[in-house]
Amino acid sequence: MFKDNLIQLRKMKSYTQEDLAEKLDVTRQAIAKWESGETVPDITKCVQLAEIFEVSLDDLVNYTPQQHMGLNLPPKGKHLFGLVTVGDKGQIVIPAKARSIFNISSGDELLVLGDEDQGLALVNPKKILALADGIRKKQN
């Protein structure tokens, strides 16, 4: 996983192995060994790689496109939780990882927004109301 993610991210940024080696203060051969799976970088270099590529450390090391509908690594703070199925009454089950990251608990209310071109979004209504209140205060 790591080696594949490293190759993909390096190519997405159009970095050569030498470019990346320079940013990390390592040799091009070290990058080549990481990409071949012969060796892996130490944790400090992994943290630097995650920062350079703007992805989470967890995604850099563990992300597999097969688990995410074949899609590439998302940028840090962006998530793809997978598919959900709409039940007979329109209900969906929000994946556990999404509930954990966004601190969603049973009984919480979510605002459903829709755009016919972009799709649906679930939003914390308190944040939207706070944003609207801030806008209103600035207009007065």
Short mmCIF file of N, CA and C in Angstrom, two decimals, residues 79 81 93-106 108 110:
data_model
loop_
_atom_site.label_atom_id
_atom_site.label_comp_id
_atom_site.label_asym_id
_atom_site.label_seq_id
_atom_site.Cartn_x
_atom_site.Cartn_y
_atom_site.Cartn_z
N HIS A 79 -12.68 13.05 2.77
CA HIS A 79 -12.92 11.65 3.08
C HIS A 79 -13.87 11.02 2.06
N PHE A 81 -16.10 7.70 2.40
CA PHE A 81 -16.47 6.67 3.37
C PHE A 81 -17.08 5.44 2.72
N VAL A 93 -27.56 4.65 6.69
CA VAL A 93 -26.69 4.44 7.83
C VAL A 93 -25.36 5.12 7.52
N ILE A 94 -24.97 6.05 8.36
CA ILE A 94 -23.71 6.76 8.17
C ILE A 94 -22.59 5.86 8.68
N PRO A 95 -21.56 5.62 7.88
CA PRO A 95 -20.47 4.73 8.30
C PRO A 95 -19.85 5.16 9.63
N ALA A 96 -19.42 4.17 10.41
CA ALA A 96 -18.88 4.42 11.75
C ALA A 96 -17.71 5.40 11.73
N LYS A 97 -16.81 5.26 10.76
CA LYS A 97 -15.66 6.16 10.70
C LYS A 97 -16.12 7.61 10.49
N ALA A 98 -17.14 7.81 9.66
CA ALA A 98 -17.67 9.16 9.43
C ALA A 98 -18.30 9.71 10.71
N ARG A 99 -19.06 8.86 11.41
CA ARG A 99 -19.68 9.30 12.67
C ARG A 99 -18.61 9.69 13.67
N SER A 100 -17.53 8.93 13.71
CA SER A 100 -16.45 9.22 14.65
C SER A 100 -15.74 10.53 14.31
N ILE A 101 -15.34 10.68 13.06
CA ILE A 101 -14.60 11.88 12.64
C ILE A 101 -15.44 13.14 12.83
N PHE A 102 -16.73 13.06 12.51
CA PHE A 102 -17.60 14.24 12.58
C PHE A 102 -18.42 14.30 13.86
N ASN A 103 -18.11 13.42 14.81
CA ASN A 103 -18.74 13.44 16.13
C ASN A 103 -20.27 13.43 16.02
N ILE A 104 -20.79 12.46 15.26
CA ILE A 104 -22.23 12.31 15.07
C ILE A 104 -22.72 11.17 15.95
N SER A 105 -23.72 11.45 16.76
CA SER A 105 -24.27 10.44 17.66
C SER A 105 -25.74 10.20 17.36
N SER A 106 -26.23 9.10 17.84
CA SER A 106 -27.65 8.77 17.68
C SER A 106 -28.50 9.91 18.22
N ASP A 108 -28.69 12.92 16.93
CA ASP A 108 -28.24 14.21 16.42
C ASP A 108 -29.04 14.59 15.18
N LEU A 110 -29.11 16.50 11.49
CA LEU A 110 -28.26 16.94 10.39
C LEU A 110 -29.13 17.65 9.38
#
